[in-house]
Amino acid sequence: MTNLQGYLEALRDGVIAPSAQQFQSLHEEVDRLVRLSQSLNTLAEDNGSNTAKTLETIDLVPIVRAAVELARPSFEGKAIRVQVVLPDRLAVRAGSDQLAQVLANLLQNASRYTPEGGLVTLAAEARRSDVLVSVTNSGQAIPQQDLPHVFERFYRVEKSRDRARGGAGIGLAIVKQLVEGIGGRVGAESDARGTRFWFSLPA
């Protein structure tokens, strides 16, 4: 939702020139958010037991590229460089709406905590039995004692810092819930070089 808002503000302020393709992309994003809200209601009601029924084999690559494009205004506003490392095609077993929201949340988190002029790298690769996707951002490291808790609901590493950035502490919790709901895993690593959030999905 935040990425959509940023994109609309960029159009309003003349930062991005409007085009029919962009309006179509925004319309598709609104439709996706409506579907996602219905999926989240289902997850809340049954703990994701019905999620497997919605899984299909999809190509991850266009979903990643669409998510990066939607997040682009928030990165450009801070002069953040974005590097995308993808193969031509990457098949996964997942739900496209859930996957798009996972990527949106991770990119929003990266935009929030990457300093001006920093670097964000989104990479995806096929492994023997799964697909690994990671979002890495330069900037201040997350303290090691906080890393095991970053996917917990309403957990914030530095509450005052997060309020200044508009964080509510639920974006990463939603990532965890959605990824695990489609049979995947999540994780995070952080050191002086930056922070890396990753998730894996069955191939």
PDB file of C-alpha atoms in Angstrom:
ATOM      1  CA  MET A   1       0.000   0.000   0.000  1.00  0.00           C
ATOM      2  CA  THR A   2       2.835   2.405   0.846  1.00  0.00           C
ATOM      3  CA  ASN A   3       4.536   1.712  -2.486  1.00  0.00           C
ATOM      4  CA  LEU A   4       1.250   2.356  -4.313  1.00  0.00           C
ATOM      5  CA  GLN A   5       0.801   5.618  -2.425  1.00  0.00           C
ATOM      6  CA  GLY A   6       4.337   6.713  -3.297  1.00  0.00           C
ATOM      7  CA  TYR A   7       3.797   5.940  -6.967  1.00  0.00           C
ATOM      8  CA  LEU A   8       0.551   7.941  -7.046  1.00  0.00           C
ATOM      9  CA  GLU A   9       2.241  10.872  -5.314  1.00  0.00           C
ATOM     10  CA  ALA A  10       5.049  10.770  -7.882  1.00  0.00           C
ATOM     11  CA  LEU A  11       2.462  10.974 -10.668  1.00  0.00           C
ATOM     12  CA  ARG A  12       0.638  13.806  -8.908  1.00  0.00           C
ATOM     13  CA  ASP A  13       3.826  15.807  -8.381  1.00  0.00           C
ATOM     14  CA  GLY A  14       5.072  15.332 -11.930  1.00  0.00           C
ATOM     15  CA  VAL A  15       8.062  13.222 -10.907  1.00  0.00           C
ATOM     16  CA  ILE A  16       6.823  10.479 -13.235  1.00  0.00           C
ATOM     17  CA  ALA A  17       5.139  11.238 -16.558  1.00  0.00           C
ATOM     18  CA  PRO A  18       1.751   9.470 -16.783  1.00  0.00           C
ATOM     19  CA  SER A  19       1.158   6.806 -19.407  1.00  0.00           C
ATOM     20  CA  ALA A  20      -1.553   4.286 -20.213  1.00  0.00           C
ATOM     21  CA  GLN A  21       0.782   1.468 -19.189  1.00  0.00           C
ATOM     22  CA  GLN A  22       1.379   3.016 -15.767  1.00  0.00           C
ATOM     23  CA  PHE A  23      -2.329   3.494 -15.124  1.00  0.00           C
ATOM     24  CA  GLN A  24      -2.932  -0.126 -16.115  1.00  0.00           C
ATOM     25  CA  SER A  25      -0.216  -1.237 -13.686  1.00  0.00           C
ATOM     26  CA  LEU A  26      -1.775   0.815 -10.892  1.00  0.00           C
ATOM     27  CA  HIS A  27      -5.195  -0.649 -11.636  1.00  0.00           C
ATOM     28  CA  GLU A  28      -3.756  -4.159 -11.455  1.00  0.00           C
ATOM     29  CA  GLU A  29      -2.071  -3.312  -8.156  1.00  0.00           C
ATOM     30  CA  VAL A  30      -5.357  -2.129  -6.637  1.00  0.00           C
ATOM     31  CA  ASP A  31      -7.033  -5.343  -7.789  1.00  0.00           C
ATOM     32  CA  ARG A  32      -4.205  -7.342  -6.250  1.00  0.00           C
ATOM     33  CA  LEU A  33      -4.558  -5.546  -2.907  1.00  0.00           C
ATOM     34  CA  VAL A  34      -8.272  -6.328  -2.847  1.00  0.00           C
ATOM     35  CA  ARG A  35      -7.548  -9.998  -3.468  1.00  0.00           C
ATOM     36  CA  LEU A  36      -4.785  -9.948  -0.875  1.00  0.00           C
ATOM     37  CA  SER A  37      -7.071  -8.498   1.802  1.00  0.00           C
ATOM     38  CA  GLN A  38      -9.421 -11.398   1.192  1.00  0.00           C
ATOM     39  CA  SER A  39      -6.516 -13.841   1.457  1.00  0.00           C
ATOM     40  CA  LEU A  40      -5.329 -12.284   4.725  1.00  0.00           C
ATOM     41  CA  ASN A  41      -8.827 -12.629   6.150  1.00  0.00           C
ATOM     42  CA  THR A  42      -8.724 -16.289   5.222  1.00  0.00           C
ATOM     43  CA  LEU A  43      -5.301 -16.700   6.827  1.00  0.00           C
ATOM     44  CA  ALA A  44      -6.549 -15.065  10.016  1.00  0.00           C
ATOM     45  CA  GLU A  45      -9.558 -17.366  10.132  1.00  0.00           C
ATOM     46  CA  ASP A  46      -7.933 -20.703   9.378  1.00  0.00           C
ATOM     47  CA  ASN A  47      -4.184 -20.173   9.937  1.00  0.00           C
ATOM     48  CA  GLY A  48      -3.532 -20.690   6.246  1.00  0.00           C
ATOM     49  CA  SER A  49      -4.892 -24.231   6.058  1.00  0.00           C
ATOM     50  CA  ASN A  50      -6.659 -23.404   2.783  1.00  0.00           C
ATOM     51  CA  THR A  51      -3.703 -21.608   1.210  1.00  0.00           C
ATOM     52  CA  ALA A  52      -2.354 -24.726  -0.496  1.00  0.00           C
ATOM     53  CA  LYS A  53      -5.516 -24.833  -2.595  1.00  0.00           C
ATOM     54  CA  THR A  54      -4.522 -21.550  -4.283  1.00  0.00           C
ATOM     55  CA  LEU A  55      -0.942 -22.522  -5.135  1.00  0.00           C
ATOM     56  CA  GLU A  56       0.114 -22.751  -8.765  1.00  0.00           C
ATOM     57  CA  THR A  57       3.346 -22.879 -10.726  1.00  0.00           C
ATOM     58  CA  ILE A  58       4.177 -19.308 -11.731  1.00  0.00           C
ATOM     59  CA  ASP A  59       7.113 -17.364 -13.150  1.00  0.00           C
ATOM     60  CA  LEU A  60       8.636 -15.271 -10.379  1.00  0.00           C
ATOM     61  CA  VAL A  61      10.564 -12.910 -12.679  1.00  0.00           C
ATOM     62  CA  PRO A  62       7.727 -10.627 -13.904  1.00  0.00           C
ATOM     63  CA  ILE A  63       6.338 -10.397 -10.365  1.00  0.00           C
ATOM     64  CA  VAL A  64       9.725  -9.215  -9.103  1.00  0.00           C
ATOM     65  CA  ARG A  65      10.083  -6.656 -11.884  1.00  0.00           C
ATOM     66  CA  ALA A  66       6.579  -5.283 -11.253  1.00  0.00           C
ATOM     67  CA  ALA A  67       7.297  -4.963  -7.519  1.00  0.00           C
ATOM     68  CA  VAL A  68      10.546  -3.086  -8.173  1.00  0.00           C
ATOM     69  CA  GLU A  69       8.815  -0.719 -10.596  1.00  0.00           C
ATOM     70  CA  LEU A  70       6.084   0.041  -8.068  1.00  0.00           C
ATOM     71  CA  ALA A  71       8.684   0.772  -5.363  1.00  0.00           C
ATOM     72  CA  ARG A  72      10.846   2.887  -7.669  1.00  0.00           C
ATOM     73  CA  PRO A  73       9.595   6.345  -6.529  1.00  0.00           C
ATOM     74  CA  SER A  74      10.464   5.631  -2.890  1.00  0.00           C
ATOM     75  CA  PHE A  75      14.003   4.650  -3.884  1.00  0.00           C
ATOM     76  CA  GLU A  76      14.483   7.572  -6.249  1.00  0.00           C
ATOM     77  CA  GLY A  77      13.335   9.984  -3.542  1.00  0.00           C
ATOM     78  CA  LYS A  78      16.422   9.000  -1.521  1.00  0.00           C
ATOM     79  CA  ALA A  79      18.770   8.510  -4.500  1.00  0.00           C
ATOM     80  CA  ILE A  80      18.994   4.815  -3.628  1.00  0.00           C
ATOM     81  CA  ARG A  81      20.477   2.591  -6.327  1.00  0.00           C
ATOM     82  CA  VAL A  82      18.569  -0.619  -7.009  1.00  0.00           C
ATOM     83  CA  GLN A  83      20.308  -3.675  -8.434  1.00  0.00           C
ATOM     84  CA  VAL A  84      18.171  -6.592  -9.656  1.00  0.00           C
ATOM     85  CA  VAL A  85      19.814  -9.967 -10.291  1.00  0.00           C
ATOM     86  CA  LEU A  86      17.451 -12.420 -11.979  1.00  0.00           C
ATOM     87  CA  PRO A  87      17.519 -15.273 -14.461  1.00  0.00           C
ATOM     88  CA  ASP A  88      15.264 -15.123 -17.515  1.00  0.00           C
ATOM     89  CA  ARG A  89      12.669 -17.330 -15.857  1.00  0.00           C
ATOM     90  CA  LEU A  90      12.178 -18.762 -12.387  1.00  0.00           C
ATOM     91  CA  ALA A  91       9.330 -21.179 -11.692  1.00  0.00           C
ATOM     92  CA  VAL A  92       7.950 -21.440  -8.146  1.00  0.00           C
ATOM     93  CA  ARG A  93       4.941 -22.986  -6.447  1.00  0.00           C
ATOM     94  CA  ALA A  94       3.178 -20.033  -4.895  1.00  0.00           C
ATOM     95  CA  GLY A  95       0.240 -17.661  -5.028  1.00  0.00           C
ATOM     96  CA  SER A  96       0.979 -14.625  -7.195  1.00  0.00           C
ATOM     97  CA  ASP A  97      -0.883 -12.145  -4.962  1.00  0.00           C
ATOM     98  CA  GLN A  98       0.846 -13.335  -1.801  1.00  0.00           C
ATOM     99  CA  LEU A  99       4.217 -13.281  -3.511  1.00  0.00           C
ATOM    100  CA  ALA A 100       3.706  -9.738  -4.800  1.00  0.00           C
ATOM    101  CA  GLN A 101       2.862  -8.558  -1.279  1.00  0.00           C
ATOM    102  CA  VAL A 102       5.919 -10.265   0.204  1.00  0.00           C
ATOM    103  CA  LEU A 103       8.158  -8.464  -2.289  1.00  0.00           C
ATOM    104  CA  ALA A 104       6.377  -5.144  -1.741  1.00  0.00           C
ATOM    105  CA  ASN A 105       6.875  -5.385   2.025  1.00  0.00           C
ATOM    106  CA  LEU A 106      10.548  -6.307   1.734  1.00  0.00           C
ATOM    107  CA  LEU A 107      11.233  -3.482  -0.735  1.00  0.00           C
ATOM    108  CA  GLN A 108       9.347  -1.016   1.446  1.00  0.00           C
ATOM    109  CA  ASN A 109      11.422  -2.106   4.433  1.00  0.00           C
ATOM    110  CA  ALA A 110      14.632  -1.698   2.409  1.00  0.00           C
ATOM    111  CA  SER A 111      13.611   1.775   1.274  1.00  0.00           C
ATOM    112  CA  ARG A 112      12.828   2.790   4.834  1.00  0.00           C
ATOM    113  CA  TYR A 113      16.173   1.739   6.308  1.00  0.00           C
ATOM    114  CA  THR A 114      18.620   2.364   3.468  1.00  0.00           C
ATOM    115  CA  PRO A 115      20.440   5.696   3.854  1.00  0.00           C
ATOM    116  CA  GLU A 116      20.462   8.416   1.200  1.00  0.00           C
ATOM    117  CA  GLY A 117      22.530   7.292  -1.772  1.00  0.00           C
ATOM    118  CA  GLY A 118      22.653   3.697  -0.558  1.00  0.00           C
ATOM    119  CA  LEU A 119      22.255   0.431  -2.432  1.00  0.00           C
ATOM    120  CA  VAL A 120      19.485  -2.176  -2.477  1.00  0.00           C
ATOM    121  CA  THR A 121      20.029  -5.510  -4.219  1.00  0.00           C
ATOM    122  CA  LEU A 122      17.188  -7.887  -5.032  1.00  0.00           C
ATOM    123  CA  ALA A 123      18.388 -11.300  -6.165  1.00  0.00           C
ATOM    124  CA  ALA A 124      16.682 -14.588  -6.957  1.00  0.00           C
ATOM    125  CA  GLU A 125      18.111 -17.960  -7.890  1.00  0.00           C
ATOM    126  CA  ALA A 126      17.022 -21.545  -8.389  1.00  0.00           C
ATOM    127  CA  ARG A 127      18.527 -24.139  -6.075  1.00  0.00           C
ATOM    128  CA  ARG A 128      18.209 -27.919  -6.024  1.00  0.00           C
ATOM    129  CA  SER A 129      14.755 -28.093  -4.434  1.00  0.00           C
ATOM    130  CA  ASP A 130      13.683 -24.500  -3.959  1.00  0.00           C
ATOM    131  CA  VAL A 131      14.035 -20.890  -5.091  1.00  0.00           C
ATOM    132  CA  LEU A 132      15.864 -18.346  -2.940  1.00  0.00           C
ATOM    133  CA  VAL A 133      14.955 -14.646  -3.033  1.00  0.00           C
ATOM    134  CA  SER A 134      16.837 -11.990  -1.065  1.00  0.00           C
ATOM    135  CA  VAL A 135      16.645  -8.236  -0.545  1.00  0.00           C
ATOM    136  CA  THR A 136      19.873  -6.708   0.754  1.00  0.00           C
ATOM    137  CA  ASN A 137      20.299  -3.081   1.766  1.00  0.00           C
ATOM    138  CA  SER A 138      23.282  -1.033   2.837  1.00  0.00           C
ATOM    139  CA  GLY A 139      23.065   0.844   6.094  1.00  0.00           C
ATOM    140  CA  GLN A 140      23.154   0.389   9.837  1.00  0.00           C
ATOM    141  CA  ALA A 141      23.232  -3.200  11.066  1.00  0.00           C
ATOM    142  CA  ILE A 142      20.429  -4.724  13.112  1.00  0.00           C
ATOM    143  CA  PRO A 143      21.770  -5.706  16.559  1.00  0.00           C
ATOM    144  CA  GLN A 144      22.313  -9.455  16.790  1.00  0.00           C
ATOM    145  CA  GLN A 145      20.022  -9.762  19.797  1.00  0.00           C
ATOM    146  CA  ASP A 146      17.166  -8.310  17.764  1.00  0.00           C
ATOM    147  CA  LEU A 147      17.544 -10.489  14.650  1.00  0.00           C
ATOM    148  CA  PRO A 148      15.535 -13.470  15.996  1.00  0.00           C
ATOM    149  CA  HIS A 149      12.575 -11.156  16.620  1.00  0.00           C
ATOM    150  CA  VAL A 150      12.349  -9.027  13.461  1.00  0.00           C
ATOM    151  CA  PHE A 151       9.529 -11.150  11.991  1.00  0.00           C
ATOM    152  CA  GLU A 152       7.393 -10.885  15.134  1.00  0.00           C
ATOM    153  CA  ARG A 153       4.267  -8.759  14.996  1.00  0.00           C
ATOM    154  CA  PHE A 154       4.752  -5.185  16.237  1.00  0.00           C
ATOM    155  CA  TYR A 155       8.416  -5.797  17.080  1.00  0.00           C
ATOM    156  CA  ARG A 156      10.591  -2.782  16.301  1.00  0.00           C
ATOM    157  CA  VAL A 157      14.343  -2.678  16.760  1.00  0.00           C
ATOM    158  CA  GLU A 158      14.376   1.004  17.700  1.00  0.00           C
ATOM    159  CA  LYS A 159      10.887   2.298  18.401  1.00  0.00           C
ATOM    160  CA  SER A 160      11.759   5.990  18.144  1.00  0.00           C
ATOM    161  CA  ARG A 161      13.672   5.452  14.911  1.00  0.00           C
ATOM    162  CA  ASP A 162      10.855   3.377  13.444  1.00  0.00           C
ATOM    163  CA  ARG A 163       8.217   5.978  14.291  1.00  0.00           C
ATOM    164  CA  ALA A 164      10.251   8.585  12.443  1.00  0.00           C
ATOM    165  CA  ARG A 165      10.198   6.335   9.376  1.00  0.00           C
ATOM    166  CA  GLY A 166       6.526   5.519   9.675  1.00  0.00           C
ATOM    167  CA  GLY A 167       7.003   1.859  10.572  1.00  0.00           C
ATOM    168  CA  ALA A 168       4.296  -0.013  12.434  1.00  0.00           C
ATOM    169  CA  GLY A 169       6.159  -3.260  12.997  1.00  0.00           C
ATOM    170  CA  ILE A 170       3.842  -5.526  10.995  1.00  0.00           C
ATOM    171  CA  GLY A 171       5.344  -5.562   7.475  1.00  0.00           C
ATOM    172  CA  LEU A 172       7.877  -8.304   8.161  1.00  0.00           C
ATOM    173  CA  ALA A 173       5.366 -10.280  10.222  1.00  0.00           C
ATOM    174  CA  ILE A 174       3.089 -10.328   7.178  1.00  0.00           C
ATOM    175  CA  VAL A 175       6.039 -11.497   5.067  1.00  0.00           C
ATOM    176  CA  LYS A 176       6.594 -14.421   7.428  1.00  0.00           C
ATOM    177  CA  GLN A 177       2.926 -15.349   7.565  1.00  0.00           C
ATOM    178  CA  LEU A 178       2.482 -15.245   3.796  1.00  0.00           C
ATOM    179  CA  VAL A 179       5.699 -17.115   2.969  1.00  0.00           C
ATOM    180  CA  GLU A 180       5.102 -19.852   5.516  1.00  0.00           C
ATOM    181  CA  GLY A 181       1.485 -20.048   4.349  1.00  0.00           C
ATOM    182  CA  ILE A 182       2.690 -21.096   0.896  1.00  0.00           C
ATOM    183  CA  GLY A 183       5.205 -23.599   2.219  1.00  0.00           C
ATOM    184  CA  GLY A 184       8.328 -21.416   2.361  1.00  0.00           C
ATOM    185  CA  ARG A 185      10.842 -20.166   4.916  1.00  0.00           C
ATOM    186  CA  VAL A 186      12.151 -16.712   5.879  1.00  0.00           C
ATOM    187  CA  GLY A 187      15.342 -15.423   7.462  1.00  0.00           C
ATOM    188  CA  ALA A 188      17.480 -12.365   8.110  1.00  0.00           C
ATOM    189  CA  GLU A 189      21.185 -11.600   8.486  1.00  0.00           C
ATOM    190  CA  SER A 190      22.858  -8.309   9.327  1.00  0.00           C
ATOM    191  CA  ASP A 191      26.367  -6.982   9.840  1.00  0.00           C
ATOM    192  CA  ALA A 192      28.392  -3.833   9.196  1.00  0.00           C
ATOM    193  CA  ARG A 193      28.016  -4.290   5.428  1.00  0.00           C
ATOM    194  CA  GLY A 194      24.226  -4.200   5.533  1.00  0.00           C
ATOM    195  CA  THR A 195      21.096  -6.253   6.123  1.00  0.00           C
ATOM    196  CA  ARG A 196      19.760  -9.168   4.087  1.00  0.00           C
ATOM    197  CA  PHE A 197      16.226 -10.512   4.283  1.00  0.00           C
ATOM    198  CA  TRP A 198      15.508 -13.707   2.396  1.00  0.00           C
ATOM    199  CA  PHE A 199      12.788 -16.209   1.733  1.00  0.00           C
ATOM    200  CA  SER A 200      12.724 -19.552  -0.030  1.00  0.00           C
ATOM    201  CA  LEU A 201       9.854 -21.272  -1.829  1.00  0.00           C
ATOM    202  CA  PRO A 202       9.349 -24.765  -3.217  1.00  0.00           C
ATOM    203  CA  ALA A 203      10.343 -24.983  -6.874  1.00  0.00           C
TER     204      ALA A 203
END
